[in-house]
Amino acid sequence: MSTNGSSDSGCTAEDSTTNSTCSPSELSVTASVVSMTGGILSNSLALFILVKSYHRIRLKSTASFVLFASGLVVTDLLGHLVNGSLVLFVYGSHRKWEAFDPGHVLCGFFGASLVFFGLSPLFLGGAMAVERCVGVTRPFLRSTAVAPRHVKRLLGLAWALAALVAGLPLVLWRPYQVQRSRSWCFFREEEPRDWLDVLLPLVFCTLGLLALLLSVVCNTLTSCALLQSRVRRRQGGGSGGGRGTSYHLEMILQLLAIMLVSCVCWGPLLIYVTVLTTRTRAEPSSLSLLLMVRIATWNQILDPWVYILLRKAVLRKLYLLLHAGTWSSDSSDGIHRRRQCTVLWGSVATRHSSARPNNFSCRGSLHLHLPDDTVKTIT
């Protein structure tokens, strides 16, 4: 969702075409281009990684999680393409909605697109958390009830529910409204006419917050179950986990990161719109609402980096880098001891042309067991 519009402080619809009085518009266009380009590249890279992972483990229990993750990344990618293109078109038309959209068709599509591509990642994140929770806590139920075909149906259901919420204002004749910055469209927040104008944004916010709450609860249960399993295995003398456990840990790390990103990016906007809608006086601050939307756009930029960075191969390399300092100091100490040992043995070999003693060792803390005459000779 790339809606980096500018505030309307000192910039109205009539003077928005002048560069001298509306220089923030150029900054907003640049920010939109950077956000759109970065989102497309990062989501494309994450999708490539996930497709490779799906083909490698498509017959294993983790295939359903990878399928969910691929659906989430595709949704974020399409969100950047569609919404970013609409934002650039609006700025390219100097935000004169009366000229290029007299029938409010584009505004309706723009608002529905923002709602759809905003709710879909939240629904998919909640579905992924539920799938992982069932897979860890009820593995036998998951093997029969969460087959790949069921995952595809759940993906379609999440997208359908998001599309239904996005299309409600159009069906109920409560069209999306151009916001005060004239760069994007959203629910009618200023001067609601009746209870429907209040209900529609509340439905949007309530479903989004419920999806976040579901993710938090399921990820907490999954993390607790994995920790208990690991503790039991260690107490039983096991190795602490096998390949399946490592896959579970990798996925729960990714889920926790997705949940954190969604809460930080979408939580402020959903809470702010809820407070704004239920408040009976004063009109909303367009600058504050726009700031919340800008924060929410980072969700689709940060999501793919969860799958790019929080992979087992990357985590292993990070672990090695963190311990490189300790290992390097230990290695330097070992090399120094071996050098001392080599010099000492060279002295022994020079004085005595006999074979190397059996108890001569250069390992550990350099304990050499040599005959007394040899020690006297070296001294």
Short mmCIF file of N, CA and C in Angstrom, two decimals, residues 59-173:
data_model
loop_
_atom_site.label_atom_id
_atom_site.label_comp_id
_atom_site.label_asym_id
_atom_site.label_seq_id
_atom_site.Cartn_x
_atom_site.Cartn_y
_atom_site.Cartn_z
N LEU A 59 6.49 -31.88 -0.39
CA LEU A 59 5.86 -33.10 0.14
C LEU A 59 5.97 -33.19 1.66
N LYS A 60 6.51 -32.18 2.29
CA LYS A 60 6.69 -32.21 3.74
C LYS A 60 5.61 -31.36 4.40
N SER A 61 5.59 -31.43 5.73
CA SER A 61 4.53 -30.73 6.48
C SER A 61 4.68 -29.23 6.42
N THR A 62 5.85 -28.73 6.08
CA THR A 62 6.06 -27.29 6.04
C THR A 62 5.58 -26.66 4.74
N ALA A 63 5.14 -27.46 3.78
CA ALA A 63 4.72 -26.92 2.49
C ALA A 63 3.53 -25.97 2.64
N SER A 64 2.62 -26.28 3.55
CA SER A 64 1.45 -25.42 3.74
C SER A 64 1.86 -24.04 4.25
N PHE A 65 2.82 -23.99 5.16
CA PHE A 65 3.30 -22.70 5.66
C PHE A 65 3.94 -21.89 4.54
N VAL A 66 4.76 -22.54 3.71
CA VAL A 66 5.40 -21.85 2.59
C VAL A 66 4.36 -21.36 1.60
N LEU A 67 3.29 -22.12 1.40
CA LEU A 67 2.22 -21.71 0.50
C LEU A 67 1.52 -20.46 1.04
N PHE A 68 1.25 -20.44 2.33
CA PHE A 68 0.67 -19.25 2.95
C PHE A 68 1.60 -18.05 2.79
N ALA A 69 2.88 -18.26 3.07
CA ALA A 69 3.83 -17.17 2.98
C ALA A 69 3.94 -16.64 1.55
N SER A 70 3.90 -17.54 0.57
CA SER A 70 3.94 -17.11 -0.83
C SER A 70 2.71 -16.27 -1.18
N GLY A 71 1.55 -16.69 -0.68
CA GLY A 71 0.34 -15.89 -0.91
C GLY A 71 0.44 -14.50 -0.29
N LEU A 72 1.06 -14.42 0.90
CA LEU A 72 1.24 -13.13 1.56
C LEU A 72 2.18 -12.22 0.76
N VAL A 73 3.28 -12.79 0.26
CA VAL A 73 4.24 -11.99 -0.50
C VAL A 73 3.63 -11.55 -1.83
N VAL A 74 2.88 -12.42 -2.49
CA VAL A 74 2.22 -12.04 -3.75
C VAL A 74 1.23 -10.90 -3.51
N THR A 75 0.49 -10.97 -2.40
CA THR A 75 -0.45 -9.90 -2.06
C THR A 75 0.27 -8.58 -1.84
N ASP A 76 1.38 -8.61 -1.10
CA ASP A 76 2.15 -7.39 -0.88
C ASP A 76 2.71 -6.84 -2.19
N LEU A 77 3.17 -7.74 -3.07
CA LEU A 77 3.72 -7.31 -4.35
C LEU A 77 2.65 -6.63 -5.21
N LEU A 78 1.47 -7.23 -5.29
CA LEU A 78 0.39 -6.63 -6.07
C LEU A 78 -0.07 -5.32 -5.44
N GLY A 79 -0.04 -5.25 -4.11
CA GLY A 79 -0.41 -4.01 -3.44
C GLY A 79 0.50 -2.86 -3.82
N HIS A 80 1.80 -3.13 -3.89
CA HIS A 80 2.73 -2.08 -4.30
C HIS A 80 2.51 -1.69 -5.76
N LEU A 81 2.28 -2.66 -6.61
CA LEU A 81 2.08 -2.36 -8.03
C LEU A 81 0.82 -1.53 -8.25
N VAL A 82 -0.30 -1.97 -7.68
CA VAL A 82 -1.58 -1.30 -7.93
C VAL A 82 -1.64 0.06 -7.24
N ASN A 83 -1.43 0.07 -5.93
CA ASN A 83 -1.56 1.33 -5.20
C ASN A 83 -0.47 2.33 -5.56
N GLY A 84 0.74 1.83 -5.78
CA GLY A 84 1.81 2.74 -6.18
C GLY A 84 1.53 3.38 -7.53
N SER A 85 1.00 2.61 -8.47
CA SER A 85 0.67 3.16 -9.78
C SER A 85 -0.44 4.21 -9.67
N LEU A 86 -1.44 3.94 -8.81
CA LEU A 86 -2.52 4.91 -8.63
C LEU A 86 -2.02 6.21 -8.01
N VAL A 87 -1.11 6.12 -7.02
CA VAL A 87 -0.57 7.31 -6.40
C VAL A 87 0.21 8.14 -7.42
N LEU A 88 1.02 7.49 -8.23
CA LEU A 88 1.80 8.22 -9.24
C LEU A 88 0.88 8.86 -10.28
N PHE A 89 -0.20 8.17 -10.65
CA PHE A 89 -1.15 8.75 -11.60
C PHE A 89 -1.84 9.98 -11.03
N VAL A 90 -2.21 9.92 -9.74
CA VAL A 90 -2.87 11.06 -9.11
C VAL A 90 -1.94 12.26 -9.08
N TYR A 91 -0.68 12.05 -8.70
CA TYR A 91 0.26 13.16 -8.68
C TYR A 91 0.59 13.64 -10.09
N GLY A 92 0.65 12.71 -11.04
CA GLY A 92 0.88 13.12 -12.42
C GLY A 92 -0.25 13.96 -12.98
N SER A 93 -1.45 13.78 -12.46
CA SER A 93 -2.62 14.58 -12.87
C SER A 93 -2.82 15.79 -11.97
N HIS A 94 -1.80 16.12 -11.15
CA HIS A 94 -1.82 17.29 -10.27
C HIS A 94 -2.96 17.25 -9.26
N ARG A 95 -3.43 16.05 -8.93
CA ARG A 95 -4.45 15.83 -7.90
C ARG A 95 -5.76 16.57 -8.19
N LYS A 96 -6.04 16.77 -9.46
CA LYS A 96 -7.30 17.41 -9.85
C LYS A 96 -8.34 16.32 -10.10
N TRP A 97 -8.92 15.82 -9.02
CA TRP A 97 -9.88 14.72 -9.11
C TRP A 97 -11.10 15.10 -9.94
N GLU A 98 -11.51 16.37 -9.90
CA GLU A 98 -12.69 16.78 -10.67
C GLU A 98 -12.45 16.67 -12.16
N ALA A 99 -11.18 16.76 -12.57
CA ALA A 99 -10.86 16.71 -13.99
C ALA A 99 -10.72 15.28 -14.50
N PHE A 100 -9.97 14.43 -13.79
CA PHE A 100 -9.72 13.08 -14.32
C PHE A 100 -10.65 12.02 -13.73
N ASP A 101 -11.45 12.36 -12.71
CA ASP A 101 -12.37 11.38 -12.14
C ASP A 101 -13.69 12.04 -11.76
N PRO A 102 -14.42 12.54 -12.74
CA PRO A 102 -15.68 13.22 -12.40
C PRO A 102 -16.73 12.28 -11.85
N GLY A 103 -16.70 11.01 -12.24
CA GLY A 103 -17.69 10.05 -11.76
C GLY A 103 -17.30 9.32 -10.50
N HIS A 104 -16.14 9.66 -9.90
CA HIS A 104 -15.64 9.05 -8.65
C HIS A 104 -15.43 7.53 -8.79
N VAL A 105 -15.18 7.09 -10.03
CA VAL A 105 -14.92 5.66 -10.25
C VAL A 105 -13.52 5.30 -9.77
N LEU A 106 -12.54 6.12 -10.15
CA LEU A 106 -11.16 5.85 -9.74
C LEU A 106 -11.00 5.96 -8.24
N CYS A 107 -11.68 6.92 -7.63
CA CYS A 107 -11.59 7.08 -6.17
C CYS A 107 -12.16 5.84 -5.48
N GLY A 108 -13.27 5.32 -5.99
CA GLY A 108 -13.84 4.11 -5.40
C GLY A 108 -12.90 2.93 -5.52
N PHE A 109 -12.27 2.78 -6.69
CA PHE A 109 -11.33 1.68 -6.88
C PHE A 109 -10.10 1.88 -6.00
N PHE A 110 -9.63 3.12 -5.87
CA PHE A 110 -8.45 3.41 -5.05
C PHE A 110 -8.72 3.06 -3.59
N GLY A 111 -9.87 3.52 -3.06
CA GLY A 111 -10.19 3.22 -1.67
C GLY A 111 -10.38 1.74 -1.42
N ALA A 112 -11.07 1.05 -2.33
CA ALA A 112 -11.25 -0.40 -2.19
C ALA A 112 -9.92 -1.13 -2.26
N SER A 113 -9.03 -0.66 -3.12
CA SER A 113 -7.71 -1.30 -3.24
C SER A 113 -6.90 -1.13 -1.96
N LEU A 114 -6.97 0.06 -1.36
CA LEU A 114 -6.24 0.27 -0.09
C LEU A 114 -6.77 -0.64 1.01
N VAL A 115 -8.09 -0.76 1.10
CA VAL A 115 -8.68 -1.61 2.14
C VAL A 115 -8.36 -3.08 1.89
N PHE A 116 -8.47 -3.52 0.64
CA PHE A 116 -8.22 -4.93 0.32
C PHE A 116 -6.77 -5.31 0.60
N PHE A 117 -5.83 -4.52 0.07
CA PHE A 117 -4.42 -4.85 0.26
C PHE A 117 -3.93 -4.51 1.67
N GLY A 118 -4.77 -3.85 2.47
CA GLY A 118 -4.44 -3.64 3.86
C GLY A 118 -4.91 -4.78 4.75
N LEU A 119 -6.12 -5.27 4.50
CA LEU A 119 -6.67 -6.36 5.32
C LEU A 119 -6.09 -7.72 4.94
N SER A 120 -5.82 -7.94 3.68
CA SER A 120 -5.36 -9.27 3.23
C SER A 120 -4.11 -9.74 3.97
N PRO A 121 -3.05 -8.92 4.10
CA PRO A 121 -1.88 -9.40 4.87
C PRO A 121 -2.21 -9.72 6.32
N LEU A 122 -3.13 -8.95 6.92
CA LEU A 122 -3.50 -9.23 8.31
C LEU A 122 -4.24 -10.56 8.42
N PHE A 123 -5.17 -10.81 7.49
CA PHE A 123 -5.90 -12.09 7.49
C PHE A 123 -4.96 -13.26 7.23
N LEU A 124 -4.05 -13.08 6.28
CA LEU A 124 -3.12 -14.17 5.96
C LEU A 124 -2.15 -14.43 7.10
N GLY A 125 -1.71 -13.37 7.78
CA GLY A 125 -0.85 -13.55 8.95
C GLY A 125 -1.56 -14.31 10.05
N GLY A 126 -2.85 -14.01 10.27
CA GLY A 126 -3.63 -14.76 11.26
C GLY A 126 -3.82 -16.21 10.86
N ALA A 127 -4.09 -16.45 9.57
CA ALA A 127 -4.26 -17.83 9.10
C ALA A 127 -2.96 -18.63 9.23
N MET A 128 -1.83 -18.00 8.95
CA MET A 128 -0.54 -18.67 9.11
C MET A 128 -0.28 -19.01 10.57
N ALA A 129 -0.63 -18.10 11.47
CA ALA A 129 -0.43 -18.37 12.89
C ALA A 129 -1.30 -19.53 13.36
N VAL A 130 -2.54 -19.58 12.89
CA VAL A 130 -3.43 -20.69 13.26
C VAL A 130 -2.89 -22.01 12.71
N GLU A 131 -2.45 -22.01 11.45
CA GLU A 131 -1.92 -23.24 10.84
C GLU A 131 -0.70 -23.76 11.59
N ARG A 132 0.20 -22.86 12.00
CA ARG A 132 1.40 -23.30 12.72
C ARG A 132 1.04 -23.77 14.11
N CYS A 133 0.07 -23.10 14.74
CA CYS A 133 -0.34 -23.51 16.08
C CYS A 133 -0.93 -24.91 16.06
N VAL A 134 -1.77 -25.20 15.07
CA VAL A 134 -2.35 -26.54 14.94
C VAL A 134 -1.26 -27.55 14.59
N GLY A 135 -0.31 -27.15 13.74
CA GLY A 135 0.76 -28.07 13.35
C GLY A 135 1.66 -28.46 14.49
N VAL A 136 1.87 -27.56 15.45
CA VAL A 136 2.77 -27.84 16.57
C VAL A 136 2.03 -28.52 17.72
N THR A 137 0.84 -28.02 18.04
CA THR A 137 0.11 -28.54 19.20
C THR A 137 -0.74 -29.77 18.87
N ARG A 138 -1.24 -29.87 17.62
CA ARG A 138 -2.07 -31.00 17.21
C ARG A 138 -1.58 -31.52 15.85
N PRO A 139 -0.40 -32.16 15.83
CA PRO A 139 0.18 -32.56 14.54
C PRO A 139 -0.67 -33.57 13.78
N PHE A 140 -1.33 -34.48 14.47
CA PHE A 140 -2.15 -35.49 13.77
C PHE A 140 -3.37 -34.83 13.13
N LEU A 141 -3.98 -33.89 13.83
CA LEU A 141 -5.11 -33.17 13.25
C LEU A 141 -4.68 -32.34 12.06
N ARG A 142 -3.50 -31.74 12.15
CA ARG A 142 -3.02 -30.92 11.06
C ARG A 142 -2.74 -31.73 9.80
N SER A 143 -2.23 -32.95 9.98
CA SER A 143 -1.90 -33.78 8.81
C SER A 143 -3.14 -34.18 8.01
N THR A 144 -4.31 -34.21 8.67
CA THR A 144 -5.54 -34.58 7.96
C THR A 144 -6.40 -33.38 7.59
N ALA A 145 -6.36 -32.33 8.42
CA ALA A 145 -7.28 -31.21 8.20
C ALA A 145 -6.65 -30.05 7.45
N VAL A 146 -5.33 -29.95 7.40
CA VAL A 146 -4.68 -28.82 6.74
C VAL A 146 -3.81 -29.34 5.61
N ALA A 147 -4.43 -29.95 4.62
CA ALA A 147 -3.73 -30.41 3.43
C ALA A 147 -3.50 -29.21 2.50
N PRO A 148 -2.60 -29.34 1.52
CA PRO A 148 -2.35 -28.22 0.60
C PRO A 148 -3.60 -27.69 -0.09
N ARG A 149 -4.54 -28.58 -0.42
CA ARG A 149 -5.77 -28.09 -1.07
C ARG A 149 -6.60 -27.25 -0.10
N HIS A 150 -6.57 -27.60 1.20
CA HIS A 150 -7.27 -26.79 2.18
C HIS A 150 -6.59 -25.44 2.37
N VAL A 151 -5.27 -25.41 2.25
CA VAL A 151 -4.54 -24.15 2.37
C VAL A 151 -4.94 -23.21 1.24
N LYS A 152 -5.07 -23.74 0.04
CA LYS A 152 -5.48 -22.91 -1.09
C LYS A 152 -6.89 -22.35 -0.88
N ARG A 153 -7.76 -23.16 -0.30
CA ARG A 153 -9.11 -22.67 -0.01
C ARG A 153 -9.08 -21.57 1.06
N LEU A 154 -8.23 -21.76 2.07
CA LEU A 154 -8.12 -20.72 3.10
C LEU A 154 -7.55 -19.43 2.53
N LEU A 155 -6.60 -19.56 1.60
CA LEU A 155 -6.07 -18.36 0.93
C LEU A 155 -7.19 -17.63 0.20
N GLY A 156 -7.97 -18.40 -0.56
CA GLY A 156 -9.09 -17.79 -1.28
C GLY A 156 -10.11 -17.17 -0.34
N LEU A 157 -10.36 -17.82 0.81
CA LEU A 157 -11.31 -17.29 1.77
C LEU A 157 -10.82 -15.98 2.37
N ALA A 158 -9.53 -15.90 2.70
CA ALA A 158 -8.98 -14.66 3.25
C ALA A 158 -9.09 -13.52 2.24
N TRP A 159 -8.74 -13.80 1.00
CA TRP A 159 -8.85 -12.76 -0.04
C TRP A 159 -10.31 -12.37 -0.27
N ALA A 160 -11.22 -13.34 -0.23
CA ALA A 160 -12.64 -13.05 -0.45
C ALA A 160 -13.20 -12.18 0.68
N LEU A 161 -12.81 -12.47 1.93
CA LEU A 161 -13.28 -11.67 3.05
C LEU A 161 -12.76 -10.24 2.96
N ALA A 162 -11.49 -10.09 2.59
CA ALA A 162 -10.94 -8.74 2.42
C ALA A 162 -11.63 -8.00 1.29
N ALA A 163 -11.93 -8.71 0.19
CA ALA A 163 -12.63 -8.08 -0.93
C ALA A 163 -14.05 -7.69 -0.55
N LEU A 164 -14.70 -8.49 0.29
CA LEU A 164 -16.06 -8.18 0.74
C LEU A 164 -16.08 -6.89 1.56
N VAL A 165 -15.14 -6.77 2.50
CA VAL A 165 -15.06 -5.55 3.31
C VAL A 165 -14.73 -4.34 2.44
N ALA A 166 -13.84 -4.54 1.47
CA ALA A 166 -13.47 -3.43 0.59
C ALA A 166 -14.63 -3.00 -0.31
N GLY A 167 -15.48 -3.94 -0.68
CA GLY A 167 -16.59 -3.60 -1.57
C GLY A 167 -17.85 -3.14 -0.88
N LEU A 168 -17.92 -3.25 0.45
CA LEU A 168 -19.13 -2.84 1.18
C LEU A 168 -19.52 -1.38 0.94
N PRO A 169 -18.59 -0.42 1.01
CA PRO A 169 -19.01 0.97 0.76
C PRO A 169 -19.61 1.18 -0.63
N LEU A 170 -19.11 0.44 -1.62
CA LEU A 170 -19.64 0.60 -2.97
C LEU A 170 -21.02 -0.03 -3.09
N VAL A 171 -21.22 -1.17 -2.44
CA VAL A 171 -22.51 -1.85 -2.51
C VAL A 171 -23.57 -1.08 -1.74
N LEU A 172 -23.21 -0.51 -0.61
CA LEU A 172 -24.16 0.21 0.25
C LEU A 172 -24.29 1.69 -0.12
N TRP A 173 -23.74 2.09 -1.24
CA TRP A 173 -23.83 3.47 -1.70
C TRP A 173 -23.25 4.44 -0.67
#
